[in-house]
Coordinates of C-alpha atoms and ligand atoms in Angstrom, one line a residue:
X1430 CA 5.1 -84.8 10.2
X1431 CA 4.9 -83.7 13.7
X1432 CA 3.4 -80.9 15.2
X1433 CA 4.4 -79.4 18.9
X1434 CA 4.1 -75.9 20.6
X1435 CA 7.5 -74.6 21.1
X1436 CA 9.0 -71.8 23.0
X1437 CA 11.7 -69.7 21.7
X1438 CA 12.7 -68.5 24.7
X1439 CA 13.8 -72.2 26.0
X1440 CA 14.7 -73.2 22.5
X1441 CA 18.3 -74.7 22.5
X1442 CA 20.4 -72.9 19.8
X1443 CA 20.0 -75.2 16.7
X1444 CA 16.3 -75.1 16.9
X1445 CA 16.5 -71.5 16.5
X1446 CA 18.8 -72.1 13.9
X1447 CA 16.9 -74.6 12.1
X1448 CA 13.1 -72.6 12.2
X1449 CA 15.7 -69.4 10.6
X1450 CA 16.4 -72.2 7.6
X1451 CA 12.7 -73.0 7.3
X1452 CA 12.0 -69.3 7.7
X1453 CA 14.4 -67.9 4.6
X1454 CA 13.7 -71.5 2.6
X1455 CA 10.1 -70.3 2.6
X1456 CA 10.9 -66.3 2.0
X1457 CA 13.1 -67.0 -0.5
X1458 CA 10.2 -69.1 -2.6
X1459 CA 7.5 -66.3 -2.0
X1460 CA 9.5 -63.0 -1.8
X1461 CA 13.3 -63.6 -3.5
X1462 CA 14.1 -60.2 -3.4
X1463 CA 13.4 -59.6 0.3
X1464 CA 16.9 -60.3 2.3
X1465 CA 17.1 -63.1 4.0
X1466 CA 17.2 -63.3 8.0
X1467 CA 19.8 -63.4 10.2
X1468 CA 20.4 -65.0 14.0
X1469 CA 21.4 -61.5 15.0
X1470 CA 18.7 -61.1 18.1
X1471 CA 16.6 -63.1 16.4
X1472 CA 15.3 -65.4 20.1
X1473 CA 14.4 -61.7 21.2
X1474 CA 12.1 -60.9 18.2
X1475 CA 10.7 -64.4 18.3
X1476 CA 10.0 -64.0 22.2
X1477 CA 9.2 -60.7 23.3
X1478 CA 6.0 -58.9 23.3
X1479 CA 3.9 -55.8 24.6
X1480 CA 2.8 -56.0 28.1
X1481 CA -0.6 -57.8 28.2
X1482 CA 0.0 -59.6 24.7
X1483 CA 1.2 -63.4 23.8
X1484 CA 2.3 -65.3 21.3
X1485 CA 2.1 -69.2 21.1
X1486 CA 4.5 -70.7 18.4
X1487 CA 3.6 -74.3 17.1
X1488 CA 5.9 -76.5 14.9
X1489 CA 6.2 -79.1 12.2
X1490 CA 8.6 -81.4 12.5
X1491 CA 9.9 -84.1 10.0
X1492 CA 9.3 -87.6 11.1
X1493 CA 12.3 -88.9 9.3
X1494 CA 14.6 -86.0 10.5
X1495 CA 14.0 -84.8 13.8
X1496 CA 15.2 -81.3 14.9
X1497 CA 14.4 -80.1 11.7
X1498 CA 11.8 -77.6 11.2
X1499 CA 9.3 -78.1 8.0
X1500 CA 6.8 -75.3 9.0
X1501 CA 5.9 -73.0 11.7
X1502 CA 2.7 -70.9 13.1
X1503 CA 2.8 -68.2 15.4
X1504 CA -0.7 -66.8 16.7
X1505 CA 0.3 -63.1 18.6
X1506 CA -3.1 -62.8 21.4
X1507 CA -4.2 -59.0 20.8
X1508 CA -7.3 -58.1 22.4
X1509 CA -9.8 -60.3 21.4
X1510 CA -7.6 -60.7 18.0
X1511 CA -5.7 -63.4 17.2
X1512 CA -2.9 -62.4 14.8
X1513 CA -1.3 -65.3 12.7
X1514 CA 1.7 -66.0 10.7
X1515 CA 2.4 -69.5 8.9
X1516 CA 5.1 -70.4 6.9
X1517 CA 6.1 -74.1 5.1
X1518 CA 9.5 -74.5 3.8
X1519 CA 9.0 -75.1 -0.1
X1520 CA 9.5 -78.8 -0.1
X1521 CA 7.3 -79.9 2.5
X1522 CA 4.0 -77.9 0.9
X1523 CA 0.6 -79.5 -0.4
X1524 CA 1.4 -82.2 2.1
X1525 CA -1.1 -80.8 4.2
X1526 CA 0.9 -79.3 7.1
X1527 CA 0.0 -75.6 6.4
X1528 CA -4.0 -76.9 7.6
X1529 CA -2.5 -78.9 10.5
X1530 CA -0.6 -75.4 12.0
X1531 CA -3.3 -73.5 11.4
X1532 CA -5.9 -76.0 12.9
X1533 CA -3.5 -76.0 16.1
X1534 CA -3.8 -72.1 16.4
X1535 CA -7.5 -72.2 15.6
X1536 CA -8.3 -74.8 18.3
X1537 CA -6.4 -72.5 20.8
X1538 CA -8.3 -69.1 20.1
X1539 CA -11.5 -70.9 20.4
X1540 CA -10.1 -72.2 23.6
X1541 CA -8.6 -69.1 24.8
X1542 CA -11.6 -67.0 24.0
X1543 CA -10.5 -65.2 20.7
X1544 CA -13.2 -64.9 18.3
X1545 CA -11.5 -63.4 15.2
X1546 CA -8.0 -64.5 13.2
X1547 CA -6.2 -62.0 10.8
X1548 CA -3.0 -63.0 8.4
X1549 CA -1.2 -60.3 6.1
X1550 CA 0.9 -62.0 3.1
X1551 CA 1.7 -61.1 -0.2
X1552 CA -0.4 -60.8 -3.5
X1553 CA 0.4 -63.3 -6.4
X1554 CA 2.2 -65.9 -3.7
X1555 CA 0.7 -69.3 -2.2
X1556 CA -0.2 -67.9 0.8
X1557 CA -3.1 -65.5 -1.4
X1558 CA -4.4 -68.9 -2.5
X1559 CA -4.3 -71.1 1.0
X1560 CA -6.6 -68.2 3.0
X1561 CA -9.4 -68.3 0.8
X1562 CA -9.5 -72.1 0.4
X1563 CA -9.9 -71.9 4.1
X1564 CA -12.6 -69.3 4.4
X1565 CA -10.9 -66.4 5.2
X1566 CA -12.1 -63.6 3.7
X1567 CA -10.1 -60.7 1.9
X1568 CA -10.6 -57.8 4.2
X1569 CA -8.3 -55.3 3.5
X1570 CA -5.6 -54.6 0.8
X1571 CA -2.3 -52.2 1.0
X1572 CA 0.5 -51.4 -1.1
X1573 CA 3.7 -52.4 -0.8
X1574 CA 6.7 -49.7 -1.8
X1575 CA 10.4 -50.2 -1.4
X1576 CA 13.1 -47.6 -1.9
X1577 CA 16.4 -48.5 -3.7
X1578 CA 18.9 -46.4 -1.3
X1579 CA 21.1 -46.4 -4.3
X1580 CA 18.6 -44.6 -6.8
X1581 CA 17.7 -41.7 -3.9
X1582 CA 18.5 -38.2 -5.6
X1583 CA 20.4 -37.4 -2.3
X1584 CA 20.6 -33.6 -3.4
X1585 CA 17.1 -33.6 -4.1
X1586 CA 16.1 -35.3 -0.5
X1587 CA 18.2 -32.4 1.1
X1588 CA 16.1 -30.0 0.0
X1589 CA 13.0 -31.5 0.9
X1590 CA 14.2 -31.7 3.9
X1591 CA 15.1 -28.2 4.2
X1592 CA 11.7 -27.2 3.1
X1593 CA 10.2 -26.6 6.3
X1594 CA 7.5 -23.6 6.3
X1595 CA 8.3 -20.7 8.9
X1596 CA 6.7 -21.3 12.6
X1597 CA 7.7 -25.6 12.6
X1598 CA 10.9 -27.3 13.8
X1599 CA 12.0 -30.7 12.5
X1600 CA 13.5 -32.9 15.5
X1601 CA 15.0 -36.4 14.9
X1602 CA 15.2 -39.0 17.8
X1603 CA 17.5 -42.4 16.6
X1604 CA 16.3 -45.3 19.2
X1605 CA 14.0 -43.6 21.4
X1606 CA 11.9 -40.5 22.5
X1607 CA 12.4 -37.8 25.3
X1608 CA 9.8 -38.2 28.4
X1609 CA 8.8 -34.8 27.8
X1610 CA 7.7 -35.5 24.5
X1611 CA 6.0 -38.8 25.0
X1612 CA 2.1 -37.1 25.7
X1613 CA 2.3 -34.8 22.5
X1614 CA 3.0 -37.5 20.6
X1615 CA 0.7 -39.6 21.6
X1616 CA -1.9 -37.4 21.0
X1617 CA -1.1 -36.8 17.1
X1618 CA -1.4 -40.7 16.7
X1619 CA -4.6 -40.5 18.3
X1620 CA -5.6 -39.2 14.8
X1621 CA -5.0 -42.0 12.9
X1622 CA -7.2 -44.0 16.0
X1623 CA -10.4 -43.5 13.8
X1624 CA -9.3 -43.2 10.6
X1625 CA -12.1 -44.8 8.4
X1626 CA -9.3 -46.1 6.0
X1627 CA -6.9 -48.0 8.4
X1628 CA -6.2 -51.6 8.7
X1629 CA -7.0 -54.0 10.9
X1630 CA -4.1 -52.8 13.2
X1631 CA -2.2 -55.9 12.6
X1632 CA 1.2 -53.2 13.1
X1633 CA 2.0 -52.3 16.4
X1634 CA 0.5 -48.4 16.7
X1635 CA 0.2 -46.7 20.6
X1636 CA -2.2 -43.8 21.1
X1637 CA -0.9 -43.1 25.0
X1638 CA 1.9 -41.9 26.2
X1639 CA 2.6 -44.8 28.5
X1640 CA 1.2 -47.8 25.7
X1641 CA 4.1 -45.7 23.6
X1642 CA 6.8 -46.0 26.6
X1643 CA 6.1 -49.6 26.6
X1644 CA 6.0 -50.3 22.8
X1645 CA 9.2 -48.3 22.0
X1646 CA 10.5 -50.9 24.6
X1647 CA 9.1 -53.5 23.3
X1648 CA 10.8 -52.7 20.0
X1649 CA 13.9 -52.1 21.2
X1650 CA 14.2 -55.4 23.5
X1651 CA 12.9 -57.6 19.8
X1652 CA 16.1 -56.1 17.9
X1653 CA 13.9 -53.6 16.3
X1654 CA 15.6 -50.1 16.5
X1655 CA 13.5 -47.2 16.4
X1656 CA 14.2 -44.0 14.6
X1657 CA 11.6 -41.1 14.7
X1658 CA 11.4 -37.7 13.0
X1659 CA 8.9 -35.4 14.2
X1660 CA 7.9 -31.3 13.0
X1661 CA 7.2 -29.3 16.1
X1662 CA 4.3 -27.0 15.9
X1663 CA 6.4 -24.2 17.8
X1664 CA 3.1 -21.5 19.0
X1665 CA 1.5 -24.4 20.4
X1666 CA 4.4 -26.8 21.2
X1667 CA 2.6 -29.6 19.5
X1668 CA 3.8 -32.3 17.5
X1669 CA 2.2 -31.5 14.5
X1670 CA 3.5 -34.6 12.6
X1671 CA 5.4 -37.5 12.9
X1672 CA 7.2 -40.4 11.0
X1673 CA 8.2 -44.0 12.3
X1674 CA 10.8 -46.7 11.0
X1675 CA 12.9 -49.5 12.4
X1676 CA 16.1 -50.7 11.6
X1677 CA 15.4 -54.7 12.5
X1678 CA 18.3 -56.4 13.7
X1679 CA 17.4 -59.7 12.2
X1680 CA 17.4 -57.8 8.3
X1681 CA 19.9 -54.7 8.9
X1682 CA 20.1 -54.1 4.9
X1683 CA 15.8 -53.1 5.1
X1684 CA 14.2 -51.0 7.2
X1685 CA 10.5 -51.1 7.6
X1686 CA 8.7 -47.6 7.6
X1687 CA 6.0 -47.4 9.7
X1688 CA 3.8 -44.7 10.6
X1689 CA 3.5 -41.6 9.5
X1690 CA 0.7 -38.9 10.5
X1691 CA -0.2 -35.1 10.1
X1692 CA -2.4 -33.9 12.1
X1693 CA -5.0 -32.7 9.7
X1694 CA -4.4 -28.8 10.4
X1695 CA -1.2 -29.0 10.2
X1696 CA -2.0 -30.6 6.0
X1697 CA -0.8 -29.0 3.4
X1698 CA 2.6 -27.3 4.8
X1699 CA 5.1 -29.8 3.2
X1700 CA 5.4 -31.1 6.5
X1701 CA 5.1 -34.7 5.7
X1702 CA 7.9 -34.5 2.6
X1703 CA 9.8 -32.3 4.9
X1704 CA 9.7 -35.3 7.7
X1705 CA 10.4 -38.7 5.8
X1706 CA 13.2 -36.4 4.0
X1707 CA 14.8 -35.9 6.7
X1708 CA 14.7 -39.2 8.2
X1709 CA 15.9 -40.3 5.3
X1710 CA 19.2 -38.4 5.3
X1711 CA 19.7 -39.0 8.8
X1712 CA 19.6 -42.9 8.2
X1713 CA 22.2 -42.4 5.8
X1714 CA 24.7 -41.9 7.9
X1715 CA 23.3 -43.5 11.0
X1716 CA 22.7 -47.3 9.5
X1717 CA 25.3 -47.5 6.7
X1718 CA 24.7 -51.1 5.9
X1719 CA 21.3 -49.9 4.7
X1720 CA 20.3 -51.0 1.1
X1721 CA 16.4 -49.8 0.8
X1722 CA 13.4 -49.1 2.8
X1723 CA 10.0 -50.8 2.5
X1724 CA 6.5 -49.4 3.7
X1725 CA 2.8 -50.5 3.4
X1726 CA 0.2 -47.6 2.3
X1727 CA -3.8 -48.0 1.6
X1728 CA -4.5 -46.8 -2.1
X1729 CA -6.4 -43.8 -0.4
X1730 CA -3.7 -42.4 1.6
X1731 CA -2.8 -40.5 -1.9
X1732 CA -0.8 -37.5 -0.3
X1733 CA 1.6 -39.8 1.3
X1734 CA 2.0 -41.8 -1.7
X1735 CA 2.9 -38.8 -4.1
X1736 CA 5.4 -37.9 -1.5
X1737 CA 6.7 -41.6 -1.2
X1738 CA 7.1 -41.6 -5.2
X1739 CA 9.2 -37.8 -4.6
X1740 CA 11.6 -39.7 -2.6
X1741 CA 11.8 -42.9 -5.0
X1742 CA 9.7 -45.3 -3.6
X1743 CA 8.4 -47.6 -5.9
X1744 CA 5.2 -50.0 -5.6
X1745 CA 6.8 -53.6 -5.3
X1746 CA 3.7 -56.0 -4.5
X1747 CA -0.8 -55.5 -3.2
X1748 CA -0.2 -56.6 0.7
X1749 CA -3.8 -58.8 1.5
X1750 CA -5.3 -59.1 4.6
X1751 CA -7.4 -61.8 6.1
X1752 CA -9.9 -62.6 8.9
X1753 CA -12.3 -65.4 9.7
X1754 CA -14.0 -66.4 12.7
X1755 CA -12.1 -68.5 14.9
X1756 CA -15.0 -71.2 15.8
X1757 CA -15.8 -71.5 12.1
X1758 CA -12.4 -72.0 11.2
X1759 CA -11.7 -74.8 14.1
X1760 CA -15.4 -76.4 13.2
X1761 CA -14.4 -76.5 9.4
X1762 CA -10.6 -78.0 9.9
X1763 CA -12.3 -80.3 12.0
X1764 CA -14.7 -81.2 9.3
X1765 CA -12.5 -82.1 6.4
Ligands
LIG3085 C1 0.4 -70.7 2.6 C2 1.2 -71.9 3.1 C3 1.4 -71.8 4.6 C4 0.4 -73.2 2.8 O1 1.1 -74.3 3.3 P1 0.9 -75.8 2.8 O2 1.4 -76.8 3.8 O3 1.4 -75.9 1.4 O4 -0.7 -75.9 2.7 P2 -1.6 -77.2 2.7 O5 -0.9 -78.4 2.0 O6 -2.2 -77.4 4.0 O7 -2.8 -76.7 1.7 C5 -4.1 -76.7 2.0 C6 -5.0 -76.2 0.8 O8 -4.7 -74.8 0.6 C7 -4.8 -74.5 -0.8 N1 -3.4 -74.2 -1.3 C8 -2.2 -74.2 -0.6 N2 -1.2 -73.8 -1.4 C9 -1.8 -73.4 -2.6 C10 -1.2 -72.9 -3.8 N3 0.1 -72.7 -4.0 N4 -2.1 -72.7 -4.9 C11 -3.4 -73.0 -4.8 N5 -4.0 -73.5 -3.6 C12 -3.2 -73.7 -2.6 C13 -5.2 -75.8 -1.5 O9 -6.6 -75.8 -1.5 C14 -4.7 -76.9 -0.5 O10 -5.3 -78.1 -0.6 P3 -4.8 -79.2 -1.7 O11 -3.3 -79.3 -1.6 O12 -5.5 -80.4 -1.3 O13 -5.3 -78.7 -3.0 C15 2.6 -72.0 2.4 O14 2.5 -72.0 1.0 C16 3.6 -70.9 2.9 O15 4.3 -71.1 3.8 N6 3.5 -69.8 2.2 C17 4.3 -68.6 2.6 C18 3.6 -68.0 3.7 C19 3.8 -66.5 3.9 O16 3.0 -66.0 4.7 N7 4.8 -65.9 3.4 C20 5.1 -64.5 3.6 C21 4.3 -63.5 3.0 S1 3.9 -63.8 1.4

């Protein structure tokens, strides 16, 4: 096996094509009922990133069949946080090359000055077992739910949506937001900023309105299209909660839910059911090819999970996340 940093911007064609087969070999074994990828934009997700941010793609070659890709690891260079991703088509596994990508990334965040690594996979898959056995430790744990577009209760999601209390205004923007919305906006994420129960950020989030100019750019430019639905508080012309997905061109048939926040005196007005409602009924029409949605949610964010389950979303798998120390990880690889 051969390992070698790679750049998906240069990459001729059938590289690309053959890390997509490696890529859907290896989701296919570990998550058979997500779609698989397409090449639809897929050198633009691979390559772009926010301004200020990296990412350093390594792979694993066969020996005996050059060209084709046995195993990848990206590492995307955060502030001060390395985020990883590693995948090893089924046939080459337990041969080791998982340890070899990941000891290429680790050697490169000591190098580069990163001090932590963090991974998100799946519960109950190989990946769950390969962190641990390399010292990582379980940080953090979500939910994952995905909802059947074909089981929604359309009738039902239309009036949720139309539930919306006297003195708010629902307002849907498919693919981007209005300048002279951008600064109220980014001042309801800021609530989520120091929410004891979120994540290690491992999801793109922006809390200014420029940071949020440049990372509905940077979605758009990877193939990811954004689709917002925000409530208006109208006395105060706030935005008094809002709710994020993308429509990925590489996977049109899922769209991964992202955000959602109320600001916390705006709770308790329906305004959250009201919003992913309405987002939902709106995506009906506007991405037809659309077969479900998926979204991640902490066990504690109970409000948005009773609404989730009102609109059909069912729990499909626990989401882990990992972290270790990048200089203990190299020094350990290096060990054994
Ligand atoms: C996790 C993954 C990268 C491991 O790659 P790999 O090349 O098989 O790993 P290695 O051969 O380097 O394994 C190193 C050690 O990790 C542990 N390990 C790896 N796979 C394991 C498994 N399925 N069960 C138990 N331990 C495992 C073992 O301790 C192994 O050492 P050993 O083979 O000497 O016992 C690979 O299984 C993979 O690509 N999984 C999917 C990754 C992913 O993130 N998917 C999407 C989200 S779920």
């Amino acid at each position: 096996m051969r390992l070698r940093e790679w750049d998906p911007r240069t990459a001729p064609q059938a590289e690309l094509e053959s890390w997509l087969r490696a890529y859907n070999d290896a989701l296919s074994a570990d998550l058979p009922d997500d779609p698989p990828w397409g090449i639809d934009r897929l050198r633009d997700y691979l390559t772009v990133t926010m301004p200020g941010e990296r990412r350093l793609t390594w792979l694993a070659e066969d020996d005996a069949s050059p060209g084709e890709v046995r195993g990848y690891g990206r590492m995307l260079m955060m502030s001060g946080l390395g985020v990883l991703e590693l995948y090893v088509a089924p046939p080459a596994r337990r041969r080791g090359v998982g340890k070899a990508l990941l000891a290429a990334m680790a050697d490169r965040a000591v190098v580069e000055g990163f001090t932590a690594l963090g991974i998100e996979v799946g519960g109950g898959t190989a990946a769950a077992e390969f962190y641990p056995a390399q010292g990582f430790s379980h940080v953090y744990t979500e939910t994952r739910s995905i909802l059947d577009l074909s089981t929604v209760e359309w009738p039902h999601v239309a009036e949720m949506a139309a539930g919306v209390v006297h003195g708010y205004r629902i307002e849907y923007y498919p693919g981007d937001l209005p300048d002279d919305l951008l600064a109220a906006y980014a001042e309801a994420k800021q609530v989520r900023r120091h929410d004891p129960e979120s994540d290690l950020d491992l999801r793109p989030s922006s809390y200014d309105a420029e940071r949020l100019r440049s990372s509905l750019r940077c979605l758009q430019a990877r193939g990811l299209k954004p689709y917002i639905v925000v409530a208006v508080h109208e006395r105060t012309a706030t935005v008094a909660g809002l709710t994020e997905l993308v429509v990925p061109a590489q996977h049109p048939t899922r769209a991964d839910q992202y955000d959602t926040t109320i600001v916390p005196e705006h709770n308790g007005y329906g305004l959250a059911r009201a919003i992913k409602a309405r987002m939902l009924l709106e995506l009906r029409t506007a991405e037809s090819q659309l077969r479900d949605v998926q979204t991640w949610h902490a066990a504690e964010r109970e409000q948005l999970q009773q609404v989730n389950k009102e609109l059909g979303f069912r729990p499909d798998r626990e989401w882990r996340e990992y972290e270790v120390d990048a200089r203990d990880l190299a020094a350990r690889l290096h060990a054994g």
